XYZ file of C-alpha atoms in Angstrom:
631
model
C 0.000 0.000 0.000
C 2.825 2.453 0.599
C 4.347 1.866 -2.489
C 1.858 2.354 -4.522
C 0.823 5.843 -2.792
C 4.248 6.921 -3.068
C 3.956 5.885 -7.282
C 0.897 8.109 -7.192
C 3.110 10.654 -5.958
C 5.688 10.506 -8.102
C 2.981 10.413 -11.330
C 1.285 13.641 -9.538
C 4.442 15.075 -9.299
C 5.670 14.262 -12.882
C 2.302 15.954 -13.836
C 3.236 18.942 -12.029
C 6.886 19.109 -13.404
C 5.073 19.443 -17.017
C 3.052 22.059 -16.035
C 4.993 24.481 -14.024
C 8.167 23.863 -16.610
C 6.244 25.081 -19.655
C 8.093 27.944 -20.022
C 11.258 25.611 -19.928
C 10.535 22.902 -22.030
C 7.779 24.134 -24.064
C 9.573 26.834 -26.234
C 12.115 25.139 -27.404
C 11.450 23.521 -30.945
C 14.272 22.529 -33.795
C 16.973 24.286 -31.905
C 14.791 28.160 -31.249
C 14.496 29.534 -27.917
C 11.549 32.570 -27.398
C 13.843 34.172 -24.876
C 16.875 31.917 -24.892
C 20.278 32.873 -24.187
C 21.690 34.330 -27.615
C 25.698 33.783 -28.606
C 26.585 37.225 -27.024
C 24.641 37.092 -23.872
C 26.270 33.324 -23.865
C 29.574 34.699 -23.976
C 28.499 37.850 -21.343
C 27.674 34.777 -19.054
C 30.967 32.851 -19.938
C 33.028 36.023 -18.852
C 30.849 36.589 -15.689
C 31.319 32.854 -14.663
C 34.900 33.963 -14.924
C 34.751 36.898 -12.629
C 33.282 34.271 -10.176
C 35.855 31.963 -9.692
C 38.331 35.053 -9.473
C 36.724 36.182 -6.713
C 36.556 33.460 -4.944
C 40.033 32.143 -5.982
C 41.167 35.771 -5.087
C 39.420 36.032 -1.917
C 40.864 32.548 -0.553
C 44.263 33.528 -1.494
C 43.993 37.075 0.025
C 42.421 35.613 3.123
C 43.161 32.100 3.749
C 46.338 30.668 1.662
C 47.304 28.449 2.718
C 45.062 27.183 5.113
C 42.640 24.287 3.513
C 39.495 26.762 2.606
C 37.428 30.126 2.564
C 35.340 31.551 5.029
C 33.961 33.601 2.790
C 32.132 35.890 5.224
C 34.393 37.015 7.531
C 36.856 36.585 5.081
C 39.286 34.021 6.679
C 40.638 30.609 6.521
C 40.276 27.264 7.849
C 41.777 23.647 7.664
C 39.234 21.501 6.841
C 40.478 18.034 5.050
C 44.082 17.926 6.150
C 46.141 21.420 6.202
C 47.964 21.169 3.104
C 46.183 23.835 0.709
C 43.555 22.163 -0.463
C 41.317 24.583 -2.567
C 44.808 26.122 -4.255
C 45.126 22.043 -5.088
C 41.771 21.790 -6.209
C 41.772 24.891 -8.357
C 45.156 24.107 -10.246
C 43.093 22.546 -13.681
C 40.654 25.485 -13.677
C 43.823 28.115 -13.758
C 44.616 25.561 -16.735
C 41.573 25.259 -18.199
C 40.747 29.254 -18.045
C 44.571 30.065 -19.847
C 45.934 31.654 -16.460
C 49.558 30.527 -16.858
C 51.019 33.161 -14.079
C 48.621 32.181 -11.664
C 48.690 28.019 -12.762
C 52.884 28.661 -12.815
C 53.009 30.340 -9.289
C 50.997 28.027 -7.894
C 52.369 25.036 -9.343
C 55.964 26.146 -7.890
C 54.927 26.877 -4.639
C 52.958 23.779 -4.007
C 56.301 21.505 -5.475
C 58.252 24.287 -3.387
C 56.564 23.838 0.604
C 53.841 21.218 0.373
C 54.578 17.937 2.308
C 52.503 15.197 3.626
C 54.796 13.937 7.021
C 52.308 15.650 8.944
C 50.448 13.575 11.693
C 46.651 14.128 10.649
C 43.643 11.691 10.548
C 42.427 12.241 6.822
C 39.530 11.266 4.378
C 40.734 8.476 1.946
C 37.853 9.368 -0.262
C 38.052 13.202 0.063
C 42.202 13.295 -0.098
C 42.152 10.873 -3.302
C 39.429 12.878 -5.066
C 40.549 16.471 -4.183
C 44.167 16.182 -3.335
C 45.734 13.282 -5.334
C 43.138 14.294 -8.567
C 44.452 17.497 -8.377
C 48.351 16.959 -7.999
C 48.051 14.666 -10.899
C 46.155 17.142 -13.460
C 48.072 19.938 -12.679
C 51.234 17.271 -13.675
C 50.089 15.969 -16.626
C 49.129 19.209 -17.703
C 52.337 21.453 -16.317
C 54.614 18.296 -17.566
C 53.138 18.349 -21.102
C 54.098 20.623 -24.329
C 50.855 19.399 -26.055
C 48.537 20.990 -23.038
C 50.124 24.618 -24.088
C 50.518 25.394 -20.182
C 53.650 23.288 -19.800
C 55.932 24.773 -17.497
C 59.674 24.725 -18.263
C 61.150 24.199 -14.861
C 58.987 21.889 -13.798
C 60.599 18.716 -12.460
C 57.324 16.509 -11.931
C 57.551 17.813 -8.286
C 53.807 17.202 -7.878
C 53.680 13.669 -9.456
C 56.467 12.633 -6.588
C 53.888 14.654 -4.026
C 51.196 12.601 -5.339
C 53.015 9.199 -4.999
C 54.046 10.397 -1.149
C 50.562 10.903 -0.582
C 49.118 7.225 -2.024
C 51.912 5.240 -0.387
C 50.709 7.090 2.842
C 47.137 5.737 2.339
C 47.829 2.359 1.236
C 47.483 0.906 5.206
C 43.436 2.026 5.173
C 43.327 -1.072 2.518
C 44.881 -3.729 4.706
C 41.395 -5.152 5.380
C 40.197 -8.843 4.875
C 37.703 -7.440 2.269
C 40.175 -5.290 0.520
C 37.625 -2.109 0.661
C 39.486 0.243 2.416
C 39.014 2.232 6.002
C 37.610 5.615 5.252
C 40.302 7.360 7.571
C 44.000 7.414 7.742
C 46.877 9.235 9.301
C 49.633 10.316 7.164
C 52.054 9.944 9.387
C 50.867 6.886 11.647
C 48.392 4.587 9.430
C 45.345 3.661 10.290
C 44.384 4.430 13.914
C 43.332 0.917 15.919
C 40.249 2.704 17.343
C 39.338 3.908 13.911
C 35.720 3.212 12.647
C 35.559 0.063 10.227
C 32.304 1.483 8.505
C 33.038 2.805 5.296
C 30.241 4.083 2.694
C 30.298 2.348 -0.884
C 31.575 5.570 -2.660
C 34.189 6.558 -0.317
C 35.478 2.459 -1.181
C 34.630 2.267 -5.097
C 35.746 6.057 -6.037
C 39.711 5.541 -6.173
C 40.319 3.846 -9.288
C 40.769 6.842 -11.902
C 43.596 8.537 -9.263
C 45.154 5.349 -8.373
C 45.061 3.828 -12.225
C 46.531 7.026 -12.825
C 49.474 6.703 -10.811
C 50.361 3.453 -11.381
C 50.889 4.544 -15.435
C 52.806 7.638 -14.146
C 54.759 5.869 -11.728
C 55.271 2.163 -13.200
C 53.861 0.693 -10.289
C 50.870 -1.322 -9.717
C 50.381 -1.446 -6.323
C 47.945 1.847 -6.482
C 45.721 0.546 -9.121
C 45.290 -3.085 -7.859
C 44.433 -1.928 -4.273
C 41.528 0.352 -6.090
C 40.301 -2.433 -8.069
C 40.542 -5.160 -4.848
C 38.124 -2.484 -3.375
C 35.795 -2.565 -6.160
C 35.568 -6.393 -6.574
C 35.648 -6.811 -3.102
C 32.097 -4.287 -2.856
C 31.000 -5.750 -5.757
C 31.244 -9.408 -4.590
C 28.636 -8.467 -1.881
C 26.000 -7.385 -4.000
C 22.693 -8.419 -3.353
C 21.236 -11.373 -5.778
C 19.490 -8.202 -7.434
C 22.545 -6.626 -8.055
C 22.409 -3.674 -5.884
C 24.775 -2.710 -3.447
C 23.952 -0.363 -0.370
C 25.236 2.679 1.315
C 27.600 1.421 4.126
C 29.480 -1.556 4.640
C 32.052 -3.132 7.283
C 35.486 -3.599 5.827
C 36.373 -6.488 7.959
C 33.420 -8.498 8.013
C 32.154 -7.613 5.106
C 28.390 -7.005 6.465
C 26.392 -4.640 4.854
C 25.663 -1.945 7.645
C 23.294 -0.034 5.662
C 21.345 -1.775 3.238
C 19.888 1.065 1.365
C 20.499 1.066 -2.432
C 20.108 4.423 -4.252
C 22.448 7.067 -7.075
C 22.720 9.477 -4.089
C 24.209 9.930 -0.923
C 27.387 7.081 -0.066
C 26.743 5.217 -3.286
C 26.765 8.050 -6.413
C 30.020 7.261 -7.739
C 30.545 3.959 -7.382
C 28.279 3.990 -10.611
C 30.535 6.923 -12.039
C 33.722 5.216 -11.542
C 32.976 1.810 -13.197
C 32.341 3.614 -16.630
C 34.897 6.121 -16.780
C 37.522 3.410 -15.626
C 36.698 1.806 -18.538
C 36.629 4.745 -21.158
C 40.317 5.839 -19.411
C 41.760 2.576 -18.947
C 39.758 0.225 -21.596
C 39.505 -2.618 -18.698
C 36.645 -4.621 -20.048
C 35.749 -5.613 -16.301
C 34.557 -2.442 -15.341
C 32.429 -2.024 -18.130
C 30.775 -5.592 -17.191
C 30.102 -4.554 -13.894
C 28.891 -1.378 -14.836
C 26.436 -2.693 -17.067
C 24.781 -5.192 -14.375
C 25.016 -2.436 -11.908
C 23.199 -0.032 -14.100
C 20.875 -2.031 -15.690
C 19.873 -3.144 -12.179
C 19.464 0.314 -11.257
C 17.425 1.291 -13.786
C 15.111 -1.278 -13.413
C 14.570 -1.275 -9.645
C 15.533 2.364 -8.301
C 13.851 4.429 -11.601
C 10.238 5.733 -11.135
C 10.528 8.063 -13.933
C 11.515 10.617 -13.636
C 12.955 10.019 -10.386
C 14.956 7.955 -8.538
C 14.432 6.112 -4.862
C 16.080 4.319 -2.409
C 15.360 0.613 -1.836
C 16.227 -2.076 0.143
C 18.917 -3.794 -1.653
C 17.501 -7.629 -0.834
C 14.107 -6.976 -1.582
C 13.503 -3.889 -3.833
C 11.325 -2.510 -1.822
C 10.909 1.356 -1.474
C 12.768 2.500 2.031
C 13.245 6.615 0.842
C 11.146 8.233 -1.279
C 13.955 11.512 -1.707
C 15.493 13.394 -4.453
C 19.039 14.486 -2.770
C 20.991 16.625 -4.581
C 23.837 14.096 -5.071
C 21.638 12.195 -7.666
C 22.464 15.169 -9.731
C 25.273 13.780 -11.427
C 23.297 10.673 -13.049
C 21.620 12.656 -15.959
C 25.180 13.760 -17.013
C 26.404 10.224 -16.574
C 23.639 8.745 -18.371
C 24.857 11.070 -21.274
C 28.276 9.553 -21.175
C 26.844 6.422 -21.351
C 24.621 7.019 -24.328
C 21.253 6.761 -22.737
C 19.936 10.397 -23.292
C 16.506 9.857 -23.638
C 15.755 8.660 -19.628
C 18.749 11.784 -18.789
C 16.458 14.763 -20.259
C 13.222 13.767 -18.500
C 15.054 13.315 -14.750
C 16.966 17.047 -15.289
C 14.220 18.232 -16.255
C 12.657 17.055 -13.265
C 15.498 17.697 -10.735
C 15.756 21.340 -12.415
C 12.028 21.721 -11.352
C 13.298 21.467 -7.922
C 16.353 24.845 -8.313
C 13.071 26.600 -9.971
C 11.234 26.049 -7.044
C 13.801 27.081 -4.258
C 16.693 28.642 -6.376
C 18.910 26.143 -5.005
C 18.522 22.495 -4.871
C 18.092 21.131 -1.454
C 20.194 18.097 0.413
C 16.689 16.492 0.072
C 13.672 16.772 -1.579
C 10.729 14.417 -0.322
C 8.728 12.916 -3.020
C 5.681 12.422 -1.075
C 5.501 15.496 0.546
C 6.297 17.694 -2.460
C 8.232 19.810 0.229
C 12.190 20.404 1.748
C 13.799 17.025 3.473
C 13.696 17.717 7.365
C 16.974 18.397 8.219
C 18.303 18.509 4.787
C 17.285 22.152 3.642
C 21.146 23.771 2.954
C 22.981 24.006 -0.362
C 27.039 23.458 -0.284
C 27.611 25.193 -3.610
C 27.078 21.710 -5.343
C 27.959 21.004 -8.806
C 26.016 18.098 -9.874
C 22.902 19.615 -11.844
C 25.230 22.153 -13.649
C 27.142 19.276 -14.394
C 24.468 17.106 -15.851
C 23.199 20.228 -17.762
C 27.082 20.486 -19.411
C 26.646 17.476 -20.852
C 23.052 17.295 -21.957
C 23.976 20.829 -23.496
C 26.764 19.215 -25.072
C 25.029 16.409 -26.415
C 22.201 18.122 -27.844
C 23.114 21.694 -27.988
C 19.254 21.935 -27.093
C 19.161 26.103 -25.951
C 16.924 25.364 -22.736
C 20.698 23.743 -21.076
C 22.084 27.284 -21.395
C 18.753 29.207 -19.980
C 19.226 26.958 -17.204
C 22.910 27.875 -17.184
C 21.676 31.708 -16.770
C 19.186 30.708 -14.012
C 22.591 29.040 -12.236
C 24.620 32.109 -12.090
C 21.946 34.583 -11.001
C 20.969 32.296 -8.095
C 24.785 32.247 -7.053
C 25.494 35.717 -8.071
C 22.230 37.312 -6.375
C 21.564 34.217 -3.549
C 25.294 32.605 -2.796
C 27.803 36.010 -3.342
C 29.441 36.818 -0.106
C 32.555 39.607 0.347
C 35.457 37.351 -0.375
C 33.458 34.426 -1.996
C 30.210 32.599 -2.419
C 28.468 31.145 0.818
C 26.937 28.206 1.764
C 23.416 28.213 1.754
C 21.637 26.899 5.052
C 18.675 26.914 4.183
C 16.743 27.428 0.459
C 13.519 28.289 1.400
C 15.036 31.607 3.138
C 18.275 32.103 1.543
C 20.401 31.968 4.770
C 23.898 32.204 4.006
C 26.716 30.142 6.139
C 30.688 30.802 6.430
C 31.816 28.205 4.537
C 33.100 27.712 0.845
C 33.886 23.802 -0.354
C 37.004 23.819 -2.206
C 34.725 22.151 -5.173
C 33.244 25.560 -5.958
C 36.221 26.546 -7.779
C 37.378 22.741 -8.828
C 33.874 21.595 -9.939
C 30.753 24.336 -9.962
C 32.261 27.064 -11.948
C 34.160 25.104 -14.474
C 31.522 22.871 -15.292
C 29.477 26.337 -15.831
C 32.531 27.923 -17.891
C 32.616 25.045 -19.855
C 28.626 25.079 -21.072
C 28.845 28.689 -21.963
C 32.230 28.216 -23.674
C 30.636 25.003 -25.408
C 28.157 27.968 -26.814
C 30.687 30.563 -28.041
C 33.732 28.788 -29.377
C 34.975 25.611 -27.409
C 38.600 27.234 -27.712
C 39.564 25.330 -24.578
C 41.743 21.998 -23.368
C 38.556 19.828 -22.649
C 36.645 20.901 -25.992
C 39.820 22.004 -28.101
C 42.742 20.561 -26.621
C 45.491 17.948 -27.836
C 43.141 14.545 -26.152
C 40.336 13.247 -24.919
C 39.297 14.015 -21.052
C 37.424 12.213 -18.747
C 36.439 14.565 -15.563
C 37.044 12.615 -12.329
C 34.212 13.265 -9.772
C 36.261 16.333 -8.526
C 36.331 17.334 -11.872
C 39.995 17.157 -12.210
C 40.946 16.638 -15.778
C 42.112 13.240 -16.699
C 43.567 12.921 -20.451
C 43.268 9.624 -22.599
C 46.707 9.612 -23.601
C 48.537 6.594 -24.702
C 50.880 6.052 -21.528
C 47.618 6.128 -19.251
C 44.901 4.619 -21.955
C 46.791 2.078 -24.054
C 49.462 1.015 -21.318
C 47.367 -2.716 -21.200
C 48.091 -3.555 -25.046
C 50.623 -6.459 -25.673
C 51.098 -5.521 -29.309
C 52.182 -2.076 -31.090
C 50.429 -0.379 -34.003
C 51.021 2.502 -36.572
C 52.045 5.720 -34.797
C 51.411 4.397 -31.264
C 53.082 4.133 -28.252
C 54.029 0.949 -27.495
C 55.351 -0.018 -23.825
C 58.766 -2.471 -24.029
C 57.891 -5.762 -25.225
C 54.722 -4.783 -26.009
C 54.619 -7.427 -28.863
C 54.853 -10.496 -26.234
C 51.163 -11.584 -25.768
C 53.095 -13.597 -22.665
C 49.982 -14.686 -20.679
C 47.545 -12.021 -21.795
C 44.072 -13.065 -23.302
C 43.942 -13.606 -27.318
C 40.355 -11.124 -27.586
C 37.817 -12.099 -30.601
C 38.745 -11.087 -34.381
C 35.242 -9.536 -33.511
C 37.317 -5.978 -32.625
C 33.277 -5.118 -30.575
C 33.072 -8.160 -28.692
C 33.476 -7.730 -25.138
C 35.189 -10.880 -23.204
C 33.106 -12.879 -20.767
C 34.460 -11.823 -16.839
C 34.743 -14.093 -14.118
C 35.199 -12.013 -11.097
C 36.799 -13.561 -8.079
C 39.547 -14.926 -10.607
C 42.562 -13.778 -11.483
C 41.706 -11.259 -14.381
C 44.294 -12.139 -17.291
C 43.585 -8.639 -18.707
C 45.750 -7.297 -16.075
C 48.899 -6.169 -17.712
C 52.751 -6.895 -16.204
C 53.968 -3.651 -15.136
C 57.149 -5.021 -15.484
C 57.225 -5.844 -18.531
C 55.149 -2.866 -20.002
C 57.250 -0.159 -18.134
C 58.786 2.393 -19.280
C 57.320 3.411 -22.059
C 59.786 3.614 -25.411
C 58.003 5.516 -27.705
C 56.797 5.170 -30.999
C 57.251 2.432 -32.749
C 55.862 1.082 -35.543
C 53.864 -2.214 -36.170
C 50.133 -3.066 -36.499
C 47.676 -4.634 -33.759
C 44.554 -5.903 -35.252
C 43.409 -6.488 -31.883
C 42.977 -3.172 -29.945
C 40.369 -4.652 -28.078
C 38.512 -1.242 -26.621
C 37.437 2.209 -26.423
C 41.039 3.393 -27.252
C 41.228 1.339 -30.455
C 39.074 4.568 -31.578
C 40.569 7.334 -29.729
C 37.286 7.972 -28.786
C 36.768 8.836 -32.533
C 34.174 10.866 -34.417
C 31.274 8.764 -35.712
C 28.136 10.085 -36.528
C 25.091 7.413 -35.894
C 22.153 6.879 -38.346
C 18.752 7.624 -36.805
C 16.033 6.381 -38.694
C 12.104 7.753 -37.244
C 8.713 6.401 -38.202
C 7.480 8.816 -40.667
C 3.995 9.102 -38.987
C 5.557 10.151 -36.113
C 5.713 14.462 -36.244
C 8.055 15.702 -33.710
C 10.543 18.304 -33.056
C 13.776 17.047 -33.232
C 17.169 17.605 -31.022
C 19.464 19.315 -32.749
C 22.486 16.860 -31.892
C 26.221 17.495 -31.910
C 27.589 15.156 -29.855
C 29.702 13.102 -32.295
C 32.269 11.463 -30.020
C 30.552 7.694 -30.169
C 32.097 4.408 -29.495
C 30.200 1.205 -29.847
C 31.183 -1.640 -27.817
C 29.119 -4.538 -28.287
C 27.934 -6.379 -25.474
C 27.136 -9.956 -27.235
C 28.688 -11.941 -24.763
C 26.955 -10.285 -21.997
C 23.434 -12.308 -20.551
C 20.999 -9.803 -19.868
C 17.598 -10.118 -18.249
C 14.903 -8.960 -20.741
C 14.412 -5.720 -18.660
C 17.104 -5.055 -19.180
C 18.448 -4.938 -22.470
C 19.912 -2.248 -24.471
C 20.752 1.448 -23.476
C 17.718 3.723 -25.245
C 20.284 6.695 -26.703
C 19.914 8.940 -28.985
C 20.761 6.973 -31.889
C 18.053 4.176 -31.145
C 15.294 5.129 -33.154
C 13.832 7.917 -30.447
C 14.061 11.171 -29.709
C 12.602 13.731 -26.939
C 10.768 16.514 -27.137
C 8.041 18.817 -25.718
C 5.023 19.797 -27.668
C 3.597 23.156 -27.816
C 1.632 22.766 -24.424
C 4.418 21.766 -22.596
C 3.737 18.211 -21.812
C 5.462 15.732 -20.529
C 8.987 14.233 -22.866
C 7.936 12.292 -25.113
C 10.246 8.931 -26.204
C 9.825 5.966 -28.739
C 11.709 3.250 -27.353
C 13.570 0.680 -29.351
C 16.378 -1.972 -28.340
C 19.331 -2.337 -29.222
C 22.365 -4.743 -28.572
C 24.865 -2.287 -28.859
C 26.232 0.366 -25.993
C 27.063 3.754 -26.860
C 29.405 5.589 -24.572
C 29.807 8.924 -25.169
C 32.449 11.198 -24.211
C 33.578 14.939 -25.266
């Protein structure tokens, strides 16, 4: 009986999204916006968002340097994380990606120049990975690099030997039975023997890009397998419906908190398994990603929205939007399935209309603020999402939702030496406190959409590679010594590691260059290459290898899908520009009927609103193949 009052809820409320949106979603046909944001208000907006983070960069360098972050109020400083700097760290890409080589120079030399990490202090595994060690190792492959056009000529890859200091400091939190890490750790001591041995599922599962990472830069593989031990090791203790919940014990391996949501202590456990696959072309991720997501979509979607269940039975436990959830329409977009990602922004964008913020939580049933849950950090997941909808579409409404972004922070969030939490989004109360992610994540992500509109001239959209954005938004290039480092053979105009044309033990994959290899987990994966073997890389050499078995075989390439429509069918359609496609076939992959295919964009549906502003429309058709999208 609950559940199905809450479904009527969540059908009420979808009813209510297409009404009070109108004005949103019901101007916008083939690509023409009745008040939309034209090129030169689009680039007005791109040099505002600009102005943004230089005041807040400003302020925290005129007021708190180096202490950890901003209180933007009273205009001082604070250690938060771990006293080592942390929003400088966690702003070095956006100096890069905005063209600031003083300020990205400076602060690259003073942070190789005084940081060091023999300092006794209990520290986040998942926060220091994700905004310390994601930082260092941007700012190095970006400082070290002639390609990037911001390489610096006396660097010395200072911060690639900080990062390393940093890992090896962090390795004892995964000396655990399970092999998920602790979430704490001293940097000076190890883990603490009264230290908590609950961890949450994303603080366990959101290491592998940083750690993968450093293994290629370093030759050693100690970082990455201890990532990916943590990820098979949460994965292994799945429920038999292949969801995993929020909290787990690292020794026993008992699931403390068996709720199973995209949100709060799960979100990027989901994010990680595809971009570890897109950066590193490890087949197993993708595999697990699939089941996890497919599982997801079946038992947690109540379109538009998302719940919480239990994990062993499905049933409904949390009937809340949180704010963390955010980020799934943008992965969704990376993953190809657009169709499912416009409806839920469109939905969780109803909520920022509403309040001009989006609360912690949202209750479903209530239609009204989460007790308790009523403040917004300066979070970055909706503009996020909207970046890559925008990016895959170009549909206007993205960038009128970009303008309603920067006047809530500008008017709502704007504070004397920075922007301001926001306690509570039914008054507007401001709080003392600025995340470093406001400058690593909110305002690039915004930068980038209206830069997207004007003239991509910028590393992401313009730049020498491919990026994948870590969940800090750190940038993360696909080049060959980090994305082809597994492949035992060399090819035209690659870069092949030593003895690269020894298969030695590694798998023979399919002449079928799509077919994804079957996975047994709790083996010994074969696809895992010998760092000893493949190290140091020895530079081009040439050859060919018929059997560059994933994403990287492409380069992430430009392919264009063919969309074919029912001709009865009269519809707008999305003006799409997102050409970056890779198919990767998923053949040898069972599936439960419910859940086969990804819909995309390319699947024989599009989405739409009609004139009266009713609810997305979308023909669905299956396919067999995957698209994963990316830049």
């Amino acid at each position: 009986m609950m559940e199905s009052n809450l479904l009527r809820w969540l059908c009420y409320y979808s009813i209510f999204i297409s009404l009070t949106l109108s004005a949103f979603v019901g101007d916008h046909h083939h690509g023409v916006s009745a008040e939309g944001v034209k090129p030169h208000e689009a680039k007005q907006l791109r040099d505002e968002v600009r102005e943004m983070f230089y005041h807040a960069f400003d302020g925290y360098m005129n007021n708190a340097f180096p202490l950890d972050e901003l209180k933007p109020l009273s205009c001082q400083g604070e250690d938060t994380l771990g006293g080592y700097a942390l929003t400088l760290i966690d702003s070095l890409d956006t100096l890069a990606l905005l063209g600031d080589r003083e300020r990205f120079t400076s602060s690259v030399q003073w942070i190789g120049k005084h940081l060091q990490f023999n300092i006794n202090k209990t520290v986040s595994v998942f926060e220091t990975t994700i905004r310390v060690l994601g930082g260092l190792l941007s700012a190095h492959l970006i400082a070290s690099d002639y390609a990037t056009g911001m390489r610096i000529p006396s660097y010395d890859n200072e911060l690639l030997v900080l990062a390393e200091d940093l890992t090896r400091r962090m390795l004892p939190a995964f000396d655990t039975p399970t092999g998920i890490p602790y979430g704490s750790v001293n940097l000076m001591y190890g883990v603490d023997e009264h230290e908590s041995k609950i961890t949450s599922t994303a603080g366990g599962a959101t290491l592998t890009l940083e750690f993968g990472v450093l293994s290629r830069l370093t030759n050693d593989p100690v970082f990455e397998q201890v990532a990916k031990n943590a990820v098979r090791g949460l994965w292994a203790r799945r429920s038999s419906l292949d969801l995993v919940g929020a909290h787990i014990n690292v020794f026993t391996g008992e699931w403390t908190q068996k709720d199973a949501g995209i949100g709060t202590s799960i979100d990027s456990f989901y994010e990680y398994l595809l971009k570890a696959y897109i950066l590193f072309g490890d087949e197993e991720y993708l595999y697990i990603f699939q089941e996890a997501y497919g599982s997801a979509m079946h038992h947690l979607h109540k379109d538009p929205w998302y719940v919480e269940v239990n994990m062993d039975s499905g049933a409904i436990v949390w009937p809340v939007f949180n704010s963390l959830q955010a980020f799934w329409p943008g992965l969704q977009v990376l993953a190809g399935d657009v169709d499912p990602a416009i409806r839920t922004h469109t939905a969780f964008f109803s909520v920022w209309k509403r309040y001009g913020f989006t609360p912690e939580g949202f209750n479903l049933a209530t239609l009204s603020v989460q007790y308790g849950q009523k403040s917004y950090p300066l979070r970055p997941e909706l503009i996020e999402s909207t970046y890559w909808l925008y990016k895959a579409t170009r549909d206007p409404r993205y960038l009128d939702a970009g303008r309603d972004f920067v006047a809530s922070l500008q008017y709502g969030a704007k504070c004397p030496c920075g922007y301001c939490h926001i306690t509570d989004v039914e008054l507007h109360k401001q709080e003392d406190h600025m995340e470093s992610f406001f400058l690593a994540e909110t305002v690039k992500y915004l930068w980038l959409l209206f830069d997207l509109a004007v003239d991509s001239d910028n590393l992401v959209d313009n730049g020498p590679y491919k990026y994948i954005f870590s969940t800090e938004g750190h940038l993360l290039p696909l080049t060959p010594q980090i994305s082809l480092a597994r492949e035992h053979c060399s090819y035209l105009g690659g870069y092949c590691p030593r003895n690269a044309t020894k298969l030695g033990q590694q798998e023979e994959y399919s002449n079928d260059d799509h077919q994804v290899p079957g996975i047994e987990l709790g083996h010994h994966h074969s696809n895992i290459y010998p760092y000893h073997e493949s190290f140091p890389v020895t530079g081009l050499i040439k050859g060919l290898c018929p059997r560059l078995a994933h994403a990287q075989k492409y380069g992430l390439s430009y392919v264009l899908p063919e969309k074919t429509e029912p001709e009865d069918v009269k519809r707008p359609k999305p003006v799409i520009t997102s050409r970056s496609i890779v198919l990767v076939s998923d053949q040898t992959v069972a599936k439960r009927p419910q859940e086969e295919g990804f819909r995309s964009i390319s699947d024989g549906g599009s989405s739409s609103s009609d004139q009266t502003g009713q609810e997305l429309t979308l023909l669905e058709s299956e396919t067999d193949d995957k698209r994963v999208y990316s830049s």
